[in-house]
Every structure is written in structure tokens, then in C-alpha cells.
Amino acid sequence: VGSVTLVSAETTRASAAMSYFPRWLSVTRADGTPVRALIVMGLIASAAVLLTRSSLNQQFTLMIDVSTVLSVFVYLYCCVALFRISGRAETARGRLAARFCAVTAGLFCVGVVIGSGKMLLISSAAFIAATIPLWALYLLGLKIAAARTADA
């Protein structure tokens, strides 16, 4: 929990500074310590440990497995993006190579996700389903902030 908290606290602070998370998470002490992000991420990590499985090994394994599946989804999105921008390649050979890489890597990602097991898929899908509304709220907040700035 400790190492995850330290690494994720700095990531959270940096993300908040770029407006991906609430700005109040980017506040640091005079020495640069992101205290608010540390507290929030410590609470989240502790809740994950307490609410998942009975043994620490099972908890850690679940967190690693879900993180892996979620990372594979990011790679899959990259494959889709590569396929979409492959039309911008200057040569037919470049387009074909980019599309081949995108499809091959995409199929590999789909295979990893399918092969991960039912429980892991359910856990990952639940995480994704829970974060989509949060992203929508974030985008709504940006829109409201932009409207306020335009009105000022």
C-alpha cells in the first residue's frame, strides 16, 4: 500500500495540476509534498485492501491483474488510434504497415482481455463503468469553467 500511495500521490498531484483531477489535489506544502493527494490516495489504497479479498496476496494479485487488463485497454485504444491515423501515411506501404501493426496488436490485446478470466473481466468492467460517469463530470466541469471564463 505504501509504495502505491507514494507513486500514485505524485501522479495524482501532477494530473490535478493539469486539470484532469480536482485542482485541490495539486496543492503542496512548502517542501513540495503533495499532502492532499497523499491522504486521498492512502485512503483509496486502504479501502481497496480492506474491501477486496481476505489475504494480502489475493488483494495484491487482484490489483495487479486488474491494472494489467486496464493497461491492455489503453493499448487497444492506441491500436484504434493508429488504424485511424494510418490514412495519413505518405505511402501505400506505410499505410499498410501501420494498419497491419494496429490490427495485429489489437487482436493480441483482445486475446489478452478474453483470456484473463470471467472474474477479472467483471472487476475491470466494473472499474470502467464506475469511471465513465466521473470522466463525464470532469468534461462537464471543463465546459462550465469555459463558459464562466467566456462570460467574464
GROMACS .gro file of N, CA, C and O in nm, residues 3-13 37 41:
model
   52
    3SER      N    1   0.402   0.194  -0.120
    3SER     CA    2   0.465   0.236  -0.245
    3SER      C    3   0.362   0.280  -0.347
    3SER      O    4   0.384   0.377  -0.421
    4VAL      N    5   0.248   0.212  -0.351
    4VAL     CA    6   0.141   0.253  -0.442
    4VAL      C    7   0.093   0.392  -0.407
    4VAL      O    8   0.071   0.476  -0.494
    5THR      N    9   0.081   0.420  -0.278
    5THR     CA   10   0.036   0.551  -0.233
    5THR      C   11   0.133   0.660  -0.274
    5THR      O   12   0.092   0.764  -0.326
    6LEU      N   13   0.263   0.637  -0.253
    6LEU     CA   14   0.362   0.739  -0.287
    6LEU      C   15   0.366   0.769  -0.436
    6LEU      O   16   0.367   0.885  -0.479
    7VAL      N   17   0.369   0.665  -0.517
    7VAL     CA   18   0.375   0.686  -0.662
    7VAL      C   19   0.246   0.747  -0.713
    7VAL      O   20   0.248   0.843  -0.791
    8SER      N   21   0.133   0.694  -0.670
    8SER     CA   22   0.006   0.745  -0.721
    8SER      C   23  -0.025   0.885  -0.668
    8SER      O   24  -0.095   0.961  -0.733
    9ALA      N   25   0.027   0.921  -0.552
    9ALA     CA   26   0.005   1.056  -0.500
    9ALA      C   27   0.070   1.159  -0.589
    9ALA      O   28   0.010   1.263  -0.620
   10GLU      N   29   0.192   1.134  -0.634
   10GLU     CA   30   0.258   1.228  -0.723
   10GLU      C   31   0.189   1.232  -0.860
   10GLU      O   32   0.173   1.338  -0.920
   11THR      N   33   0.148   1.117  -0.908
   11THR     CA   34   0.075   1.112  -1.035
   11THR      C   35  -0.056   1.189  -1.022
   11THR      O   36  -0.096   1.263  -1.112
   12THR      N   37  -0.123   1.171  -0.910
   12THR     CA   38  -0.249   1.242  -0.885
   12THR      C   39  -0.225   1.392  -0.878
   12THR      O   40  -0.300   1.471  -0.936
   13ARG      N   41  -0.120   1.433  -0.807
   13ARG     CA   42  -0.088   1.576  -0.797
   13ARG      C   43  -0.061   1.636  -0.934
   13ARG      O   44  -0.114   1.741  -0.970
   37ALA      N   45  -0.302   1.488  -0.191
   37ALA     CA   46  -0.301   1.372  -0.279
   37ALA      C   47  -0.256   1.248  -0.203
   37ALA      O   48  -0.309   1.138  -0.224
   41MET      N   49  -0.501   0.929  -0.179
   41MET     CA   50  -0.456   0.803  -0.237
   41MET      C   51  -0.433   0.697  -0.128
   41MET      O   52  -0.455   0.579  -0.151
   0.00000   0.00000   0.00000
